[in-house]
Amino acid sequence: MYGQFLAKQNKERIESLQNLTQTQGTWFAQNIKLLTLEEVQLTTLHKIFYQVVRGLLKKNQQRHLQIVQPEQTQSVQENVLTLLAEYDDLLREAISLPIYILIWQISSLEKLANCAEVVDDVLDVLEWYFIHQDELIETFDEEDLDHEVIIDLYKDAIEEQDANAQFELGEYYIANDGTPFLPKKSIKWFELAASRGNADAQYALGNFYFEGIVVQENYNRAFTLYEAAAEQGHPDAANNLADMYFNGEGVPENMVLAKKWFDFAAKQGVAEAMFTLGIIYEQGLGVDIDGEQAFICYKKSAEAGYVEAQYRLGGIYSEGRLEQPRDVNRGLYWYEKAAEQYHVDAFYDLGFIWSQGLTGIRNIEKGIHWFKQAALQGDSEAKLQLGHIYNKGEGIVRNIKEAIKWYGLAADAGIEEAAILLHELKGV
C-alpha cells in the first residue's frame, strides 16, 4: 500500500522536475525521464549523480575538474565515487549534510531493489540541486558524521532487503543528536521494515499514526501495527495496544484485553504498564478492587523510574492510602524522585510539606524554593502560596512587595482569593 503511494508521489515529483529542468539543465532535461520507467537501472542513477557532482564542482571550483577525467575503463559508479572521494572537502562545503549523505548512499549501491524508495531519495537530491543549491548551507566537519555506517545500512536495506537495516535507517532519520531530522524518510523505511514483519518498525510506525506525526492521525492503522508488534512480543507495543483497549481508542473499550496486554508488558519491564495496572486494581476496572495489589504495582513502577508512579507513591505515603501507614518522610522521598524528573505537582507538594513542617521540621526557604519551581512552570496555586508566605511573614521577614507580586500573578491566573488579598494589600 505504501509502495503504491510512494510511486505515485514520485511520478508527480518527476513531472514537476521535468518542467524545471527544461530551463536549468539540458542533460537532466533529456535524461530525467529515465526515472519514470517501471524498472530504473542503477547505471541511470549513477549517471545522474555523476552529473550532479560535476555540476557542483564546476560551479564552486572549476579548475579541479581538470584533475579527474572519466576513463572508458571505469564504470560510471567508479567515476562518481572517485569524484566524491577526491573532492570530499570541497563538496562538504557545497552540499547540505542530508544531501551529501544521500549521494554517497545511492552512489555506493551495487544492486538495486526497492525502486520506489531509492527514486524518492534521488528526487530529494535533484530537487535540492535545482531549487536550493544557491542557498547558504551550514558547513560540517568530517567528525560530524559517520557516513560509512549509514552507507552500509543503506546498502543492506536496499541490496539485501534487510528489515533490521531498514528499521535502523528509519531511526537515523528521527535522531536528535545532530543527524538529520527527516520524519518523512523515517516513515518510508519503517513502512518497508514493518511490511517485512519487523516488530520495532511496526511499533515505531504505530506511534507515527497514533500521534499523527507527518501522516494523518489514524487509530485503526496504529492499532493494527501495535497488535502485530505485540503478538511478536514487543513490550512497548503491548503497552500501547493495552492503552488503546483501556481508553477505547480505535477499538471498543475492553478491560479484559487491556489487562491482558498490560500484564504482558509489565512482566517485560514496562514501567508505564505497571502503573496502569495499579490504576486498574485501585479503581476496580474489570477486576475486584485490591488496594494491596494496586500499591505493589505502583511501587514496582516507581522503582523502575516512572515519574507518575513516583508522584502517586508520594501521595499514598503522605496520606496513608491503599492500606499503607501514613509516612510523610517516605512520601517526601518519592516526591523528590518525581521532582528530579520535573513533575510540577511534585514541586508544589514539596513546597507545601516543607513550608508547613509536615515532616516535623519546618523549612520556609525550602518551601519557597519548591513553590517557585512550580510557579515557574505555571502552577497558579503555588503562586498563591508564595503570596501567603511573604504576606504572613512566618519564618521569614514579611515582604509586602513580594506578596503583591505573587498574589498578582495568581490573580492573573484566575484565583479569586489572590485577587481579594491583592486588593486588600494595595489598600493598606
Short mmCIF file of C-alpha atoms in Angstrom, two decimals:
data_model
loop_
_atom_site.label_atom_id
_atom_site.label_comp_id
_atom_site.label_asym_id
_atom_site.label_seq_id
_atom_site.Cartn_x
_atom_site.Cartn_y
_atom_site.Cartn_z
CA MET A 1 0.00 0.00 0.00
CA TYR A 2 2.71 2.50 0.98
CA GLY A 3 4.83 1.46 -2.01
CA GLN A 4 1.98 2.43 -4.33
CA PHE A 5 1.61 5.77 -2.56
CA LEU A 6 5.34 6.42 -2.87
CA ALA A 7 5.39 5.50 -6.58
CA LYS A 8 2.51 7.89 -7.24
CA GLN A 9 4.25 10.65 -5.30
CA ASN A 10 7.49 10.03 -7.18
CA LYS A 11 5.69 10.34 -10.51
CA GLU A 12 4.24 13.71 -9.52
CA ARG A 13 7.64 14.96 -8.34
CA ILE A 14 9.32 13.80 -11.57
CA GLU A 15 6.76 15.68 -13.67
CA SER A 16 7.45 18.81 -11.64
CA LEU A 17 11.21 18.40 -12.08
CA GLN A 18 10.85 17.84 -15.82
CA ASN A 19 9.34 21.31 -16.14
CA LEU A 20 12.15 22.78 -14.05
CA THR A 21 15.00 21.10 -15.93
CA GLN A 22 13.79 22.36 -19.31
CA THR A 23 15.36 25.71 -18.47
CA GLN A 24 18.02 24.82 -15.89
CA GLY A 25 19.80 21.73 -17.14
CA THR A 26 19.98 20.36 -20.66
CA TRP A 27 21.45 16.97 -19.70
CA PHE A 28 18.84 16.48 -16.99
CA ALA A 29 16.01 17.59 -19.27
CA GLN A 30 16.98 14.80 -21.66
CA ASN A 31 17.58 12.10 -19.05
CA ILE A 32 15.30 12.65 -16.07
CA LYS A 33 12.55 10.81 -17.92
CA LEU A 34 14.57 7.64 -17.28
CA LEU A 35 13.28 7.78 -13.72
CA THR A 36 9.72 7.33 -14.92
CA LEU A 37 10.35 3.78 -16.13
CA GLU A 38 8.94 0.90 -14.11
CA GLU A 39 12.41 -0.55 -13.56
CA VAL A 40 15.06 2.10 -13.02
CA GLN A 41 18.59 0.99 -13.89
CA LEU A 42 21.35 1.55 -11.34
CA THR A 43 23.58 2.92 -14.10
CA THR A 44 20.99 5.63 -14.70
CA LEU A 45 21.17 6.74 -11.08
CA HIS A 46 24.97 6.76 -11.13
CA LYS A 47 24.93 8.93 -14.28
CA ILE A 48 22.57 11.37 -12.60
CA PHE A 49 24.82 11.71 -9.57
CA TYR A 50 27.92 11.98 -11.68
CA GLN A 51 26.37 14.98 -13.42
CA VAL A 52 25.23 16.48 -10.09
CA VAL A 53 28.69 16.20 -8.52
CA ARG A 54 30.44 17.53 -11.64
CA GLY A 55 27.98 20.41 -11.75
CA LEU A 56 28.64 21.32 -8.11
CA LEU A 57 32.40 21.16 -8.58
CA LYS A 58 32.25 23.18 -11.78
CA LYS A 59 30.22 25.85 -10.06
CA ASN A 60 32.41 26.06 -6.97
CA GLN A 61 35.92 25.03 -8.06
CA GLN A 62 36.06 24.60 -11.81
CA ARG A 63 39.84 24.22 -12.02
CA HIS A 64 39.76 20.97 -10.05
CA LEU A 65 37.75 19.19 -12.74
CA GLN A 66 40.87 19.03 -14.87
CA ILE A 67 42.45 16.55 -12.42
CA VAL A 68 39.90 13.77 -12.67
CA GLN A 69 38.67 12.65 -16.06
CA PRO A 70 36.32 9.70 -16.52
CA GLU A 71 38.15 6.80 -18.13
CA GLN A 72 36.42 4.47 -20.55
CA THR A 73 37.70 1.54 -18.50
CA GLN A 74 35.95 2.80 -15.38
CA SER A 75 32.29 2.28 -14.62
CA VAL A 76 30.05 5.29 -14.09
CA GLN A 77 29.83 4.30 -10.42
CA GLU A 78 33.63 4.33 -10.08
CA ASN A 79 33.73 7.78 -11.65
CA VAL A 80 31.20 9.32 -9.28
CA LEU A 81 32.77 7.65 -6.24
CA THR A 82 36.17 8.93 -7.35
CA LEU A 83 34.84 12.47 -7.55
CA LEU A 84 33.19 12.16 -4.14
CA ALA A 85 36.36 10.84 -2.53
CA GLU A 86 38.79 13.15 -4.35
CA TYR A 87 36.91 16.35 -3.61
CA ASP A 88 35.34 15.46 -0.28
CA ASP A 89 36.44 18.70 1.43
CA LEU A 90 35.07 20.87 -1.38
CA LEU A 91 31.79 19.00 -1.58
CA ARG A 92 31.17 19.21 2.16
CA GLU A 93 31.23 22.98 1.73
CA ALA A 94 28.85 22.87 -1.23
CA ILE A 95 26.25 20.28 -0.21
CA SER A 96 23.93 20.19 2.78
CA LEU A 97 24.56 17.26 5.11
CA PRO A 98 21.43 15.17 4.33
CA ILE A 99 22.00 15.51 0.57
CA TYR A 100 25.71 14.75 0.89
CA ILE A 101 24.91 11.51 2.69
CA LEU A 102 22.20 10.55 0.17
CA ILE A 103 24.62 10.99 -2.74
CA TRP A 104 27.16 8.71 -1.04
CA GLN A 105 24.48 6.15 -0.17
CA ILE A 106 22.99 5.84 -3.64
CA SER A 107 26.31 6.09 -5.49
CA SER A 108 27.63 3.19 -3.39
CA LEU A 109 24.84 0.80 -4.41
CA GLU A 110 25.88 -2.20 -6.48
CA LYS A 111 22.44 -3.79 -6.77
CA LEU A 112 19.05 -2.13 -6.96
CA ALA A 113 15.87 -3.26 -5.26
CA ASN A 114 13.03 -1.26 -3.69
CA CYS A 115 13.00 1.02 -6.74
CA ALA A 116 10.38 3.48 -5.44
CA GLU A 117 12.26 4.06 -2.17
CA VAL A 118 15.54 4.80 -3.94
CA VAL A 119 13.96 7.05 -6.56
CA ASP A 120 12.40 9.03 -3.71
CA ASP A 121 15.93 9.69 -2.39
CA VAL A 122 17.23 10.54 -5.87
CA LEU A 123 14.45 13.10 -6.25
CA ASP A 124 15.43 14.69 -2.94
CA VAL A 125 18.92 15.24 -4.33
CA LEU A 126 17.68 16.59 -7.67
CA GLU A 127 15.16 18.94 -6.07
CA TRP A 128 17.88 20.29 -3.82
CA TYR A 129 20.25 20.63 -6.79
CA PHE A 130 17.84 22.63 -8.93
CA ILE A 131 15.98 24.57 -6.24
CA HIS A 132 18.20 25.05 -3.17
CA GLN A 133 21.83 24.74 -4.32
CA ASP A 134 22.32 28.52 -4.29
CA GLU A 135 21.13 28.89 -0.71
CA LEU A 136 23.62 29.27 2.12
CA ILE A 137 24.27 25.97 3.86
CA GLU A 138 25.81 25.16 7.21
CA THR A 139 29.18 23.55 6.53
CA PHE A 140 30.04 20.45 8.54
CA ASP A 141 33.22 18.73 9.65
CA GLU A 142 34.05 15.14 8.82
CA GLU A 143 33.78 14.29 12.51
CA ASP A 144 30.14 15.44 12.44
CA LEU A 145 29.05 12.30 10.60
CA ASP A 146 29.78 8.63 10.33
CA HIS A 147 28.58 8.25 6.78
CA GLU A 148 30.30 4.89 6.24
CA VAL A 149 27.96 3.33 8.80
CA ILE A 150 24.95 4.97 7.13
CA ILE A 151 26.14 3.84 3.71
CA ASP A 152 26.40 0.25 4.93
CA LEU A 153 22.91 0.44 6.42
CA TYR A 154 21.54 1.80 3.17
CA LYS A 155 23.23 -0.91 1.12
CA ASP A 156 21.87 -3.64 3.40
CA ALA A 157 18.39 -2.08 3.35
CA ILE A 158 18.31 -1.94 -0.47
CA GLU A 159 20.55 -4.71 -1.73
CA GLU A 160 19.79 -7.34 0.92
CA GLN A 161 16.32 -6.03 1.78
CA ASP A 162 17.36 -6.39 5.42
CA ALA A 163 14.40 -5.35 7.63
CA ASN A 164 16.66 -4.58 10.60
CA ALA A 165 18.76 -2.23 8.49
CA GLN A 166 15.61 -0.59 7.15
CA PHE A 167 14.41 -0.01 10.72
CA GLU A 168 17.78 1.44 11.75
CA LEU A 169 17.65 3.83 8.77
CA GLY A 170 14.25 4.98 9.98
CA GLU A 171 15.74 5.55 13.43
CA TYR A 172 18.63 7.51 11.92
CA TYR A 173 16.30 9.99 10.26
CA ILE A 174 14.50 10.87 13.50
CA ALA A 175 17.57 11.03 15.72
CA ASN A 176 18.12 14.27 17.62
CA ASP A 177 21.87 14.11 18.14
CA GLY A 178 22.84 16.31 15.20
CA THR A 179 21.79 13.91 12.44
CA PRO A 180 19.03 15.00 10.06
CA PHE A 181 15.53 15.13 11.48
CA LEU A 182 13.55 13.93 8.46
CA PRO A 183 10.46 12.09 9.73
CA LYS A 184 9.08 11.53 6.21
CA LYS A 185 12.10 9.39 5.45
CA SER A 186 11.68 7.58 8.76
CA ILE A 187 8.16 6.64 7.76
CA LYS A 188 9.39 5.33 4.41
CA TRP A 189 11.92 2.98 5.97
CA PHE A 190 9.67 1.99 8.86
CA GLU A 191 6.93 1.11 6.37
CA LEU A 192 9.32 -1.08 4.39
CA ALA A 193 10.64 -2.82 7.52
CA ALA A 194 7.15 -3.20 9.01
CA SER A 195 5.89 -4.84 5.82
CA ARG A 196 8.65 -7.42 6.31
CA GLY A 197 7.47 -8.13 9.86
CA ASN A 198 10.00 -6.09 11.85
CA ALA A 199 8.34 -5.56 15.26
CA ASP A 200 10.41 -2.47 16.17
CA ALA A 201 9.37 -0.80 12.92
CA GLN A 202 5.74 -1.76 13.45
CA TYR A 203 5.83 -0.18 16.91
CA ALA A 204 7.60 2.98 15.71
CA LEU A 205 5.24 3.36 12.76
CA GLY A 206 2.28 2.81 15.08
CA ASN A 207 3.45 5.81 17.10
CA PHE A 208 3.52 7.97 13.95
CA TYR A 209 -0.06 7.08 13.10
CA PHE A 210 -1.30 7.32 16.69
CA GLU A 211 0.20 10.78 17.20
CA GLY A 212 -0.43 12.00 13.65
CA ILE A 213 3.27 12.77 13.09
CA VAL A 214 3.75 13.71 9.40
CA VAL A 215 0.96 11.28 8.46
CA GLN A 216 -2.72 11.81 9.21
CA GLU A 217 -3.74 10.51 12.63
CA ASN A 218 -5.18 7.03 12.18
CA TYR A 219 -6.05 4.99 15.28
CA ASN A 220 -7.11 1.96 13.22
CA ARG A 221 -3.73 1.79 11.48
CA ALA A 222 -1.91 2.38 14.77
CA PHE A 223 -3.90 -0.41 16.43
CA THR A 224 -3.08 -2.86 13.62
CA LEU A 225 0.62 -2.07 13.86
CA TYR A 226 0.75 -2.24 17.66
CA GLU A 227 -1.11 -5.55 17.60
CA ALA A 228 1.26 -7.03 15.01
CA ALA A 229 4.30 -5.98 17.07
CA ALA A 230 2.77 -7.04 20.39
CA GLU A 231 2.00 -10.51 19.06
CA GLN A 232 5.71 -10.80 18.28
CA GLY A 233 6.47 -9.97 21.92
CA HIS A 234 7.29 -6.26 21.65
CA PRO A 235 6.74 -4.92 25.21
CA ASP A 236 6.14 -1.24 24.41
CA ALA A 237 3.77 -2.12 21.58
CA ALA A 238 1.89 -4.37 24.01
CA ASN A 239 1.58 -1.45 26.44
CA ASN A 240 0.29 0.87 23.72
CA LEU A 241 -2.13 -1.79 22.50
CA ALA A 242 -3.39 -2.17 26.07
CA ASP A 243 -3.79 1.61 26.31
CA MET A 244 -6.00 1.60 23.22
CA TYR A 245 -8.22 -1.09 24.72
CA PHE A 246 -8.18 0.74 28.08
CA ASN A 247 -9.23 4.09 26.60
CA GLY A 248 -11.37 2.80 23.74
CA GLU A 249 -9.16 4.43 21.10
CA GLY A 250 -9.75 2.95 17.66
CA VAL A 251 -11.42 -0.09 19.23
CA PRO A 252 -14.25 -0.59 21.75
CA GLU A 253 -13.13 -0.31 25.38
CA ASN A 254 -12.20 -3.77 26.64
CA MET A 255 -10.76 -4.06 30.15
CA VAL A 256 -10.14 -7.79 29.85
CA LEU A 257 -7.86 -7.38 26.81
CA ALA A 258 -6.37 -4.21 28.27
CA LYS A 259 -5.33 -6.04 31.42
CA LYS A 260 -4.03 -9.00 29.41
CA TRP A 261 -1.63 -6.79 27.46
CA PHE A 262 -0.72 -4.59 30.45
CA ASP A 263 0.19 -7.78 32.34
CA PHE A 264 2.35 -8.92 29.44
CA ALA A 265 4.11 -5.54 29.13
CA ALA A 266 4.62 -5.25 32.89
CA LYS A 267 6.27 -8.68 33.04
CA GLN A 268 8.64 -7.44 30.31
CA GLY A 269 9.59 -4.47 32.50
CA VAL A 270 7.45 -1.66 31.02
CA ALA A 271 7.04 0.74 33.97
CA GLU A 272 4.05 2.56 32.46
CA ALA A 273 2.16 -0.73 32.22
CA MET A 274 2.85 -1.44 35.90
CA PHE A 275 1.45 1.99 36.76
CA THR A 276 -1.75 1.48 34.75
CA LEU A 277 -2.25 -1.90 36.40
CA GLY A 278 -2.12 -0.01 39.69
CA ILE A 279 -5.00 2.19 38.49
CA ILE A 280 -6.95 -0.89 37.38
CA TYR A 281 -6.63 -2.52 40.81
CA GLU A 282 -7.20 0.69 42.77
CA GLN A 283 -10.38 1.57 40.89
CA GLY A 284 -11.63 -1.96 40.26
CA LEU A 285 -11.71 -1.63 36.46
CA GLY A 286 -12.71 -5.08 35.23
CA VAL A 287 -11.36 -6.63 38.45
CA ASP A 288 -12.21 -6.53 42.14
CA ILE A 289 -10.77 -3.52 43.97
CA ASP A 290 -7.47 -4.59 45.51
CA GLY A 291 -5.58 -1.85 47.34
CA GLU A 292 -2.65 -4.07 48.24
CA GLN A 293 -2.12 -5.18 44.63
CA ALA A 294 -2.50 -1.57 43.42
CA PHE A 295 0.21 -0.48 45.83
CA ILE A 296 2.53 -3.26 44.68
CA CYS A 297 2.07 -2.20 41.04
CA TYR A 298 2.66 1.50 41.79
CA LYS A 299 5.78 0.70 43.82
CA LYS A 300 7.27 -1.50 41.09
CA SER A 301 6.60 1.22 38.53
CA ALA A 302 8.10 3.94 40.75
CA GLU A 303 11.20 1.85 41.41
CA ALA A 304 11.53 1.35 37.65
CA GLY A 305 11.68 5.15 37.28
CA TYR A 306 8.19 6.02 36.01
CA VAL A 307 7.57 9.59 37.18
CA GLU A 308 3.78 9.39 37.52
CA ALA A 309 4.14 6.34 39.74
CA GLN A 310 6.75 8.11 41.86
CA TYR A 311 4.39 11.03 42.37
CA ARG A 312 1.46 8.71 43.09
CA LEU A 313 3.53 6.80 45.65
CA GLY A 314 4.48 10.07 47.33
CA GLY A 315 0.79 10.81 47.79
CA ILE A 316 -0.01 7.30 49.04
CA TYR A 317 2.61 7.51 51.78
CA SER A 318 1.82 11.13 52.67
CA GLU A 319 -1.91 10.41 53.04
CA GLY A 320 -1.75 6.83 54.29
CA ARG A 321 -3.81 5.32 51.48
CA LEU A 322 -4.06 1.81 49.99
CA GLU A 323 -3.63 0.13 53.39
CA GLN A 324 -0.27 1.83 53.94
CA PRO A 325 0.56 3.62 57.21
CA ARG A 326 0.95 7.39 56.85
CA ASP A 327 4.65 8.21 56.47
CA VAL A 328 5.38 11.76 55.33
CA ASN A 329 9.11 11.17 55.16
CA ARG A 330 8.63 8.31 52.69
CA GLY A 331 6.20 10.49 50.79
CA LEU A 332 8.84 13.23 50.72
CA TYR A 333 11.37 10.76 49.29
CA TRP A 334 9.13 9.83 46.36
CA TYR A 335 8.04 13.41 45.71
CA GLU A 336 11.73 14.31 45.45
CA LYS A 337 12.25 11.47 42.98
CA ALA A 338 9.39 12.79 40.86
CA ALA A 339 10.72 16.35 41.18
CA GLU A 340 14.04 15.18 39.76
CA GLN A 341 12.07 14.44 36.59
CA TYR A 342 10.41 17.89 36.68
CA HIS A 343 6.97 16.79 37.86
CA VAL A 344 5.21 20.12 38.55
CA ASP A 345 2.75 18.73 41.10
CA ALA A 346 5.68 17.22 42.98
CA PHE A 347 7.27 20.68 43.10
CA TYR A 348 4.10 22.03 44.70
CA ASP A 349 3.72 19.22 47.23
CA LEU A 350 7.36 19.52 48.29
CA GLY A 351 6.80 23.25 48.82
CA PHE A 352 3.73 22.52 50.93
CA ILE A 353 5.43 19.82 53.03
CA TRP A 354 8.45 21.99 53.86
CA SER A 355 6.54 25.24 54.39
CA GLN A 356 4.05 23.54 56.72
CA GLY A 357 6.64 21.44 58.55
CA LEU A 358 4.76 18.20 57.90
CA THR A 359 7.88 16.08 58.49
CA GLY A 360 8.34 17.66 61.92
CA ILE A 361 10.89 20.14 60.59
CA ARG A 362 9.72 23.39 59.08
CA ASN A 363 11.95 24.93 56.42
CA ILE A 364 10.43 28.04 54.84
CA GLU A 365 13.36 28.56 52.47
CA LYS A 366 12.92 25.06 51.01
CA GLY A 367 9.20 25.67 50.80
CA ILE A 368 9.77 28.89 48.86
CA HIS A 369 12.25 27.13 46.57
CA TRP A 370 9.83 24.38 45.59
CA PHE A 371 6.83 26.66 45.29
CA LYS A 372 8.87 28.87 42.94
CA GLN A 373 9.80 25.84 40.85
CA ALA A 374 6.11 25.02 40.49
CA ALA A 375 5.15 28.66 39.88
CA LEU A 376 7.72 28.98 37.11
CA GLN A 377 6.02 26.04 35.40
CA GLY A 378 2.67 27.86 35.57
CA ASP A 379 1.17 26.41 38.79
CA SER A 380 -1.26 29.10 39.95
CA GLU A 381 -1.75 27.57 43.43
CA ALA A 382 2.00 27.76 44.01
CA LYS A 383 1.86 31.49 43.21
CA LEU A 384 -0.93 31.88 45.78
CA GLN A 385 1.10 30.03 48.43
CA LEU A 386 4.12 32.25 47.77
CA GLY A 387 1.86 35.26 48.25
CA HIS A 388 0.72 33.84 51.62
CA ILE A 389 4.29 33.16 52.79
CA TYR A 390 5.51 36.68 52.01
CA ASN A 391 2.31 38.27 53.31
CA LYS A 392 2.25 36.46 56.66
CA GLY A 393 5.98 36.61 57.25
CA GLU A 394 6.02 33.35 59.21
CA GLY A 395 9.61 32.15 59.43
CA ILE A 396 10.86 34.97 57.23
CA VAL A 397 10.68 38.75 57.27
CA ARG A 398 7.33 39.94 55.95
CA ASN A 399 7.70 41.31 52.41
CA ILE A 400 4.62 43.15 51.12
CA LYS A 401 6.23 43.89 47.76
CA GLU A 402 6.86 40.19 47.07
CA ALA A 403 3.41 39.28 48.40
CA ILE A 404 1.78 41.74 45.97
CA LYS A 405 3.86 40.33 43.12
CA TRP A 406 2.85 36.71 43.73
CA TYR A 407 -0.79 37.50 44.56
CA GLY A 408 -0.89 39.50 41.33
CA LEU A 409 0.42 36.57 39.31
CA ALA A 410 -2.05 34.21 40.99
CA ALA A 411 -4.91 36.65 40.37
CA ASP A 412 -3.90 36.89 36.71
CA ALA A 413 -4.15 33.09 36.62
CA GLY A 414 -7.76 33.32 37.77
CA ILE A 415 -7.54 32.68 41.52
CA GLU A 416 -10.24 34.80 43.17
CA GLU A 417 -8.73 34.56 46.68
CA ALA A 418 -5.49 36.08 45.37
CA ALA A 419 -7.41 38.94 43.74
CA ILE A 420 -9.19 39.76 47.06
CA LEU A 421 -5.94 39.68 49.08
CA LEU A 422 -4.17 41.74 46.45
CA HIS A 423 -6.89 44.40 46.69
CA GLU A 424 -6.60 44.46 50.49
CA LEU A 425 -2.79 44.81 50.42
CA LYS A 426 -2.86 47.59 47.87
CA GLY A 427 -5.36 49.41 50.06
CA VAL A 428 -3.02 49.34 53.05
#
